[in-house]
mmCIF file of C-alpha atoms and ligand atoms in Angstrom:
data_model
loop_
_atom_site.group_PDB
_atom_site.id
_atom_site.type_symbol
_atom_site.label_atom_id
_atom_site.label_comp_id
_atom_site.label_asym_id
_atom_site.label_seq_id
_atom_site.Cartn_x
_atom_site.Cartn_y
_atom_site.Cartn_z
ATOM 1 C CA MET A 23 -7.387 158.687 -2.185
ATOM 2 C CA THR A 24 -8.134 159.213 2.151
ATOM 3 C CA LYS A 25 -8.320 156.202 4.280
ATOM 4 C CA ASP A 26 -11.638 155.504 5.663
ATOM 5 C CA HIS A 27 -10.562 155.616 9.431
ATOM 6 C CA THR A 28 -14.453 155.013 10.568
ATOM 7 C CA SER A 29 -14.504 151.114 9.361
ATOM 8 C CA PRO A 30 -13.717 148.439 12.372
ATOM 9 C CA VAL A 31 -10.486 146.030 11.908
ATOM 10 C CA PRO A 32 -11.533 142.517 11.154
ATOM 11 C CA GLN A 33 -11.397 140.342 14.595
ATOM 12 C CA PRO A 34 -8.399 137.922 13.302
ATOM 13 C CA ARG A 35 -10.238 134.575 12.709
ATOM 14 C CA GLY A 36 -9.248 132.270 16.794
ATOM 15 C CA ARG A 37 -7.799 129.338 16.610
ATOM 16 C CA PHE A 38 -8.851 126.120 17.067
ATOM 17 C CA ILE A 39 -7.438 123.057 18.575
ATOM 18 C CA THR A 40 -8.524 119.407 17.983
ATOM 19 C CA PHE A 41 -8.409 115.925 21.234
ATOM 20 C CA GLU A 42 -7.860 113.118 19.485
ATOM 21 C CA GLY A 43 -7.550 109.731 20.788
ATOM 22 C CA GLY A 44 -8.447 106.202 21.490
ATOM 23 C CA GLU A 45 -10.431 105.469 24.480
ATOM 24 C CA GLY A 46 -9.361 106.500 27.917
ATOM 25 C CA ALA A 47 -6.366 108.625 26.760
ATOM 26 C CA GLY A 48 -6.940 111.180 29.136
ATOM 27 C CA LYS A 49 -9.064 113.788 25.732
ATOM 28 C CA SER A 50 -10.610 115.142 28.885
ATOM 29 C CA THR A 51 -8.199 115.745 31.156
ATOM 30 C CA GLN A 52 -5.915 117.547 29.515
ATOM 31 C CA VAL A 53 -8.947 120.323 27.211
ATOM 32 C CA THR A 54 -9.352 121.057 30.700
ATOM 33 C CA LEU A 55 -6.141 121.964 31.102
ATOM 34 C CA LEU A 56 -5.693 123.183 28.406
ATOM 35 C CA LEU A 57 -8.410 125.417 29.104
ATOM 36 C CA ASP A 58 -6.734 126.744 32.131
ATOM 37 C CA ARG A 59 -3.690 127.694 30.812
ATOM 38 C CA LEU A 60 -4.717 130.312 27.937
ATOM 39 C CA ARG A 61 -7.167 131.941 30.051
ATOM 40 C CA LYS A 62 -4.749 132.927 33.199
ATOM 41 C CA ARG A 63 -2.600 134.707 29.490
ATOM 42 C CA GLY A 64 -5.998 136.074 29.885
ATOM 43 C CA ILE A 65 -6.835 134.734 25.932
ATOM 44 C CA GLU A 66 -10.184 133.842 25.123
ATOM 45 C CA ALA A 67 -11.147 130.028 25.358
ATOM 46 C CA ILE A 68 -13.990 128.167 24.930
ATOM 47 C CA ALA A 69 -13.933 123.950 25.401
ATOM 48 C CA THR A 70 -16.541 121.807 23.174
ATOM 49 C CA ARG A 71 -16.830 118.601 22.643
ATOM 50 C CA GLU A 72 -17.951 116.113 20.168
ATOM 51 C CA PRO A 73 -20.327 114.367 19.278
ATOM 52 C CA GLY A 74 -22.531 116.710 20.853
ATOM 53 C CA GLY A 75 -21.387 120.803 22.108
ATOM 54 C CA SER A 76 -24.775 122.273 20.867
ATOM 55 C CA PRO A 77 -27.668 121.750 22.384
ATOM 56 C CA HIS A 78 -29.214 119.964 19.094
ATOM 57 C CA ALA A 79 -25.813 117.746 19.041
ATOM 58 C CA GLU A 80 -26.117 116.417 22.012
ATOM 59 C CA GLU A 81 -29.133 115.266 21.851
ATOM 60 C CA LEU A 82 -27.765 112.927 18.090
ATOM 61 C CA ARG A 83 -25.046 112.600 21.470
ATOM 62 C CA ASN A 84 -26.867 110.244 23.475
ATOM 63 C CA ILE A 85 -28.878 108.634 20.610
ATOM 64 C CA LEU A 86 -25.441 107.408 18.645
ATOM 65 C CA LEU A 87 -23.859 106.609 22.152
ATOM 66 C CA SER A 88 -26.809 104.394 23.396
ATOM 67 C CA GLY A 89 -26.501 102.702 19.910
ATOM 68 C CA LEU A 90 -29.338 103.042 17.920
ATOM 69 C CA VAL A 91 -27.763 103.916 14.623
ATOM 70 C CA ALA A 92 -25.186 101.457 14.516
ATOM 71 C CA PRO A 93 -27.633 98.650 12.945
ATOM 72 C CA LEU A 94 -28.293 101.286 9.930
ATOM 73 C CA GLY A 95 -24.158 100.713 9.841
ATOM 74 C CA ALA A 96 -21.317 101.979 10.173
ATOM 75 C CA GLU A 97 -22.247 104.821 6.324
ATOM 76 C CA ALA A 98 -25.375 106.007 8.581
ATOM 77 C CA GLU A 99 -23.481 107.006 10.835
ATOM 78 C CA ALA A 100 -20.813 108.619 9.276
ATOM 79 C CA LEU A 101 -23.564 111.204 8.159
ATOM 80 C CA VAL A 102 -25.391 111.173 12.085
ATOM 81 C CA PHE A 103 -21.987 112.098 13.341
ATOM 82 C CA SER A 104 -21.806 114.865 10.332
ATOM 83 C CA ALA A 105 -24.690 116.365 10.736
ATOM 84 C CA ALA A 106 -24.645 116.551 15.195
ATOM 85 C CA ARG A 107 -21.182 118.108 13.389
ATOM 86 C CA ILE A 108 -22.332 121.049 10.483
ATOM 87 C CA ASP A 109 -24.702 121.876 14.813
ATOM 88 C CA HIS A 110 -21.433 122.333 16.709
ATOM 89 C CA LEU A 111 -19.696 123.511 13.519
ATOM 90 C CA ASP A 112 -22.885 126.709 13.573
ATOM 91 C CA GLN A 113 -24.368 127.270 16.210
ATOM 92 C CA LYS A 114 -20.842 127.029 18.839
ATOM 93 C CA ILE A 115 -17.319 127.010 16.586
ATOM 94 C CA LYS A 116 -17.833 129.481 14.010
ATOM 95 C CA PRO A 117 -19.251 131.978 16.201
ATOM 96 C CA ALA A 118 -16.397 131.660 18.584
ATOM 97 C CA LEU A 119 -13.855 131.660 15.815
ATOM 98 C CA LYS A 120 -15.696 134.889 13.781
ATOM 99 C CA ALA A 121 -14.934 136.452 17.959
ATOM 100 C CA GLY A 122 -11.307 135.978 17.909
ATOM 101 C CA MET A 123 -11.195 132.927 20.625
ATOM 102 C CA PHE A 124 -9.216 129.986 20.727
ATOM 103 C CA VAL A 125 -11.697 126.530 20.538
ATOM 104 C CA VAL A 126 -10.668 123.621 22.106
ATOM 105 C CA CYS A 127 -12.585 120.413 21.134
ATOM 106 C CA ASP A 128 -12.884 117.061 22.880
ATOM 107 C CA ARG A 129 -13.147 114.816 18.978
ATOM 108 C CA PHE A 130 -13.782 116.194 15.677
ATOM 109 C CA ALA A 131 -13.553 114.734 12.453
ATOM 110 C CA ASP A 132 -10.821 112.435 12.219
ATOM 111 C CA SER A 133 -12.594 110.778 15.273
ATOM 112 C CA THR A 134 -14.929 110.347 11.261
ATOM 113 C CA ARG A 135 -12.325 109.074 9.080
ATOM 114 C CA ALA A 136 -10.547 106.403 12.559
ATOM 115 C CA TYR A 137 -13.819 105.132 13.665
ATOM 116 C CA GLN A 138 -16.111 104.667 11.180
ATOM 117 C CA GLY A 139 -13.859 105.862 8.412
ATOM 118 C CA THR A 140 -10.903 102.696 9.192
ATOM 119 C CA LEU A 141 -12.076 100.686 11.024
ATOM 120 C CA GLY A 142 -15.996 100.735 9.897
ATOM 121 C CA LYS A 143 -14.386 100.772 6.552
ATOM 122 C CA VAL A 144 -16.571 103.590 5.510
ATOM 123 C CA ASP A 145 -15.073 104.129 1.879
ATOM 124 C CA PRO A 146 -12.522 106.847 2.521
ATOM 125 C CA ALA A 147 -13.598 108.948 -0.203
ATOM 126 C CA PHE A 148 -17.026 108.755 1.611
ATOM 127 C CA ILE A 149 -15.965 109.906 4.644
ATOM 128 C CA HIS A 150 -13.922 112.753 2.464
ATOM 129 C CA ALA A 151 -16.663 113.959 0.285
ATOM 130 C CA LEU A 152 -18.713 114.731 4.061
ATOM 131 C CA GLU A 153 -16.190 116.402 5.981
ATOM 132 C CA ALA A 154 -16.145 119.232 3.366
ATOM 133 C CA VAL A 155 -19.282 119.616 2.867
ATOM 134 C CA ALA A 156 -19.655 119.538 7.673
ATOM 135 C CA VAL A 157 -16.760 120.803 7.708
ATOM 136 C CA GLY A 158 -15.354 123.108 4.902
ATOM 137 C CA ASP A 159 -13.088 125.307 6.057
ATOM 138 C CA THR A 160 -12.942 124.670 9.462
ATOM 139 C CA ARG A 161 -10.350 122.849 9.965
ATOM 140 C CA PRO A 162 -8.124 122.871 13.026
ATOM 141 C CA ASP A 163 -5.047 124.644 13.079
ATOM 142 C CA LEU A 164 -3.703 121.495 15.675
ATOM 143 C CA THR A 165 -4.376 118.192 16.605
ATOM 144 C CA ILE A 166 -2.975 116.776 19.304
ATOM 145 C CA ILE A 167 -2.898 113.401 18.756
ATOM 146 C CA LEU A 168 -3.216 111.414 22.691
ATOM 147 C CA ASP A 169 -1.533 108.124 21.511
ATOM 148 C CA VAL A 170 -2.241 105.643 24.670
ATOM 149 C CA PRO A 171 -1.819 101.507 24.885
ATOM 150 C CA ALA A 172 -5.537 100.437 23.701
ATOM 151 C CA GLU A 173 -5.017 97.537 27.217
ATOM 152 C CA ILE A 174 -4.289 101.266 29.577
ATOM 153 C CA GLY A 175 -6.983 102.857 28.200
ATOM 154 C CA LEU A 176 -9.825 100.368 28.446
ATOM 155 C CA GLN A 177 -8.234 100.261 31.378
ATOM 156 C CA ARG A 178 -8.424 103.981 32.913
ATOM 157 C CA ALA A 179 -11.779 103.742 30.965
ATOM 158 C CA SER A 180 -13.318 101.613 33.143
ATOM 159 C CA LEU A 181 -12.161 102.466 36.166
ATOM 160 C CA ARG A 182 -13.790 105.925 35.239
ATOM 161 C CA ARG A 183 -17.330 104.239 34.770
ATOM 162 C CA ALA A 184 -17.418 101.977 37.316
ATOM 163 C CA ASP A 185 -20.585 100.805 38.294
ATOM 164 C CA ALA A 186 -22.207 101.325 34.801
ATOM 165 C CA ASN A 187 -22.466 100.103 30.979
ATOM 166 C CA ALA A 188 -20.123 100.339 27.936
ATOM 167 C CA ASP A 189 -21.874 102.892 25.330
ATOM 168 C CA ARG A 190 -21.980 102.315 21.975
ATOM 169 C CA PHE A 191 -17.612 102.194 21.740
ATOM 170 C CA GLU A 192 -16.311 101.278 24.743
ATOM 171 C CA GLY A 193 -18.099 97.872 24.102
ATOM 172 C CA GLU A 194 -16.254 96.646 20.566
ATOM 173 C CA ASN A 195 -12.583 94.199 21.139
ATOM 174 C CA LEU A 196 -9.256 95.295 22.330
ATOM 175 C CA ALA A 197 -8.814 94.803 18.897
ATOM 176 C CA PHE A 198 -11.220 97.461 17.948
ATOM 177 C CA HIS A 199 -8.773 99.372 20.451
ATOM 178 C CA GLN A 200 -5.547 98.340 19.239
ATOM 179 C CA GLY A 201 -7.398 99.593 15.576
ATOM 180 C CA LEU A 202 -8.070 102.728 16.399
ATOM 181 C CA ARG A 203 -4.967 103.868 17.986
ATOM 182 C CA GLN A 204 -3.055 102.656 14.836
ATOM 183 C CA ALA A 205 -5.431 104.783 11.859
ATOM 184 C CA PHE A 206 -5.624 108.001 14.880
ATOM 185 C CA LEU A 207 -1.350 107.285 14.752
ATOM 186 C CA ASP A 208 -2.099 107.088 10.361
ATOM 187 C CA ILE A 209 -3.234 111.064 10.326
ATOM 188 C CA ALA A 210 -0.702 112.167 12.235
ATOM 189 C CA LYS A 211 1.578 111.187 9.517
ATOM 190 C CA GLN A 212 -0.059 111.511 6.868
ATOM 191 C CA GLU A 213 -0.602 115.823 8.324
ATOM 192 C CA PRO A 214 2.907 116.205 10.302
ATOM 193 C CA GLN A 215 2.530 120.248 10.149
ATOM 194 C CA ARG A 216 -1.035 119.872 12.090
ATOM 195 C CA CYS A 217 -0.794 116.777 13.845
ATOM 196 C CA ILE A 218 1.251 116.184 16.678
ATOM 197 C CA VAL A 219 1.821 112.596 18.885
ATOM 198 C CA ILE A 220 1.929 112.791 22.666
ATOM 199 C CA ASP A 221 2.863 110.326 24.944
ATOM 200 C CA ALA A 222 -0.540 110.497 27.624
ATOM 201 C CA THR A 223 1.574 107.450 29.300
ATOM 202 C CA LEU A 224 2.962 109.962 30.906
ATOM 203 C CA PRO A 225 2.055 111.550 33.867
ATOM 204 C CA ALA A 226 -0.762 114.293 32.499
ATOM 205 C CA GLU A 227 0.836 116.985 34.588
ATOM 206 C CA LYS A 228 3.961 116.231 32.384
ATOM 207 C CA ILE A 229 1.593 115.627 29.291
ATOM 208 C CA SER A 230 0.045 119.425 29.950
ATOM 209 C CA GLU A 231 3.268 120.478 29.909
ATOM 210 C CA LEU A 232 4.110 119.074 26.601
ATOM 211 C CA ILE A 233 1.414 120.282 23.962
ATOM 212 C CA TRP A 234 1.689 123.778 26.532
ATOM 213 C CA ALA A 235 5.370 124.339 25.060
ATOM 214 C CA ASP A 236 3.743 123.686 21.560
ATOM 215 C CA VAL A 237 0.951 125.816 21.339
ATOM 216 C CA GLU A 238 2.838 128.753 23.021
ATOM 217 C CA ARG A 239 5.084 128.046 19.667
ATOM 218 C CA ARG A 240 3.289 127.724 17.436
ATOM 219 C CA PHE A 241 -0.129 130.077 18.311
ATOM 220 C CA VAL A 242 0.580 132.638 22.005
ATOM 221 C CA THR A 243 4.255 134.093 21.389
ATOM 222 C CA VAL A 244 3.103 135.451 17.197
ATOM 223 C CA ASP A 245 -0.580 135.854 18.361
ATOM 224 C CA SER A 246 1.094 138.673 21.090
ATOM 225 C CA GLN A 247 3.958 139.956 18.660
ATOM 226 C CA MET A 248 0.924 140.136 15.847
ATOM 227 C CA LYS A 249 -1.257 142.156 18.812
ATOM 228 C CA ALA A 250 1.473 144.366 20.227
ATOM 229 C CA ARG A 251 3.305 145.704 15.771
ATOM 230 C CA SER A 252 -1.393 146.655 15.418
HETATM 231 N N1 Z5A B 1 -17.107 108.980 17.703
HETATM 232 C C1 Z5A B 1 -16.404 108.331 16.809
HETATM 233 O O1 Z5A B 1 -17.246 107.524 16.523
HETATM 234 N N2 Z5A B 1 -17.058 109.072 15.806
HETATM 235 C C2 Z5A B 1 -16.734 110.176 15.330
HETATM 236 O O2 Z5A B 1 -16.850 111.314 14.314
HETATM 237 C C3 Z5A B 1 -16.779 111.751 17.003
HETATM 238 C C4 Z5A B 1 -17.247 110.059 18.488
HETATM 239 C C5 Z5A B 1 -16.824 112.789 17.292
HETATM 240 C C6 Z5A B 1 -17.613 109.765 22.101
HETATM 241 O O3 Z5A B 1 -17.436 108.711 23.578
HETATM 242 C C7 Z5A B 1 -17.475 108.326 21.266
HETATM 243 O O4 Z5A B 1 -17.919 108.551 20.677
HETATM 244 C C8 Z5A B 1 -16.374 107.881 21.221
HETATM 245 C C9 Z5A B 1 -15.387 108.176 20.113
HETATM 246 C C10 Z5A B 1 -16.742 108.043 18.567
HETATM 247 N N3 Z5A B 1 -16.681 106.388 21.565
HETATM 248 N N4 Z5A B 1 -15.756 106.083 22.731
HETATM 249 N N5 Z5A B 1 -15.433 105.081 23.822
HETATM 250 P P1 Z5A B 1 -17.158 110.178 24.464
HETATM 251 O O5 Z5A B 1 -16.964 110.729 23.974
HETATM 252 O O6 Z5A B 1 -18.118 109.699 26.139
HETATM 253 O O7 Z5A B 1 -15.823 109.149 25.289
HETATM 254 P P2 Z5A B 1 -14.105 109.680 24.797
HETATM 255 O O8 Z5A B 1 -14.345 109.904 23.845
HETATM 256 O O9 Z5A B 1 -13.187 108.212 24.399
HETATM 257 O O10 Z5A B 1 -13.585 109.264 25.760
HETATM 258 P P3 Z5A B 1 -13.350 109.304 27.015
HETATM 259 O O11 Z5A B 1 -12.647 107.574 27.162
HETATM 260 O O12 Z5A B 1 -13.845 110.461 28.089
HETATM 261 O O13 Z5A B 1 -11.570 109.446 27.254
HETATM 262 P P4 Z5A B 1 -10.604 110.118 27.469
HETATM 263 O O14 Z5A B 1 -11.152 111.577 27.252
HETATM 264 O O15 Z5A B 1 -9.699 110.695 26.369
HETATM 265 O O16 Z5A B 1 -10.797 110.161 29.162
HETATM 266 P P5 Z5A B 1 -10.131 111.468 30.251
HETATM 267 O O17 Z5A B 1 -12.123 110.912 30.811
HETATM 268 O O18 Z5A B 1 -9.911 112.379 29.871
HETATM 269 O O19 Z5A B 1 -8.984 110.725 31.493
HETATM 270 C C11 Z5A B 1 -10.337 108.528 31.735
HETATM 271 C C12 Z5A B 1 -8.738 108.618 33.233
HETATM 272 O O20 Z5A B 1 -7.628 108.601 32.877
HETATM 273 C C13 Z5A B 1 -10.039 108.973 34.071
HETATM 274 O O21 Z5A B 1 -10.333 108.687 35.041
HETATM 275 C C14 Z5A B 1 -8.069 110.063 34.208
HETATM 276 O O22 Z5A B 1 -8.430 110.833 35.686
HETATM 277 C C15 Z5A B 1 -7.073 109.049 33.768
HETATM 278 N N6 Z5A B 1 -5.907 109.929 33.529
HETATM 279 C C16 Z5A B 1 -6.145 110.636 32.031
HETATM 280 N N7 Z5A B 1 -4.927 111.843 32.110
HETATM 281 C C17 Z5A B 1 -4.068 110.392 32.865
HETATM 282 C C18 Z5A B 1 -2.794 109.878 33.147
HETATM 283 N N8 Z5A B 1 -2.075 110.591 32.542
HETATM 284 N N9 Z5A B 1 -2.217 109.449 33.519
HETATM 285 C C19 Z5A B 1 -3.291 108.397 34.498
HETATM 286 N N10 Z5A B 1 -4.499 108.400 34.119
HETATM 287 C C20 Z5A B 1 -5.272 109.524 33.591
#
């Protein structure tokens, strides 16, 4: 049989990297630093966040962080976070991955597991089913968990917030934030292939170097070798 030389070579899926951790862990800072490093290497990449990342999901973000859904309970909050996630995936994440780009996302489904699941005491089977529906097979290739003692994270967040009011989750007590830290460490233990834990008390530039070393080893070197072979 003759080979069809006119058919386009399928574009390999891009890489999906998520950042997780408690309040003030430095996620947004590290998303920006990683994006800079990727782009400096000539890699096409976008940064995004949850809740939000697409126009409809940003509207749901405002509703969630205002605390409007909180009186309905943690199950209802998990549903609304997941609704925002479906739109974000459809409108932004999946198209970018399909185009072969790196997607770097500030929070994703592990936040639902930790905040609504562990801390909100929502049945793990419910969280699991919701994740299967909302995320499907668009799971992160790498999740970077920035680990910081709750006291330090809260202090950083309140310094950054200055006079602005705490949002729905920032207003929770210290025990809640300590529980959250443990919830993310437990996720890392359950999925050690996907997750790495980084000491987020280190200086931001040092954290960025550690993250880059992992990203480079897992993806950048492999992808450039594959490109060279094709
Ligand atoms: N949520 C949920 O419940 N369920 C879900 O499914 C999802 C989310 C997706 C979103 O809030 C809230 O929604 C979140 C969980 C919940 N709850 N809270 N709170 P958000 O997006 O507005 O906030 P956040 O995700 O918690 O992030 P943050 O508080 O904005 O912090 P951050 O992004 O981790 O940190 P940062 O902005 O990069 O840094 C904070 C400050 O620390 C800043 O002044 C930096 O300059 C400083 N910083 C950063 N790195 C360092 C280091 N290494 N050393 C010293 N200082 C540093």
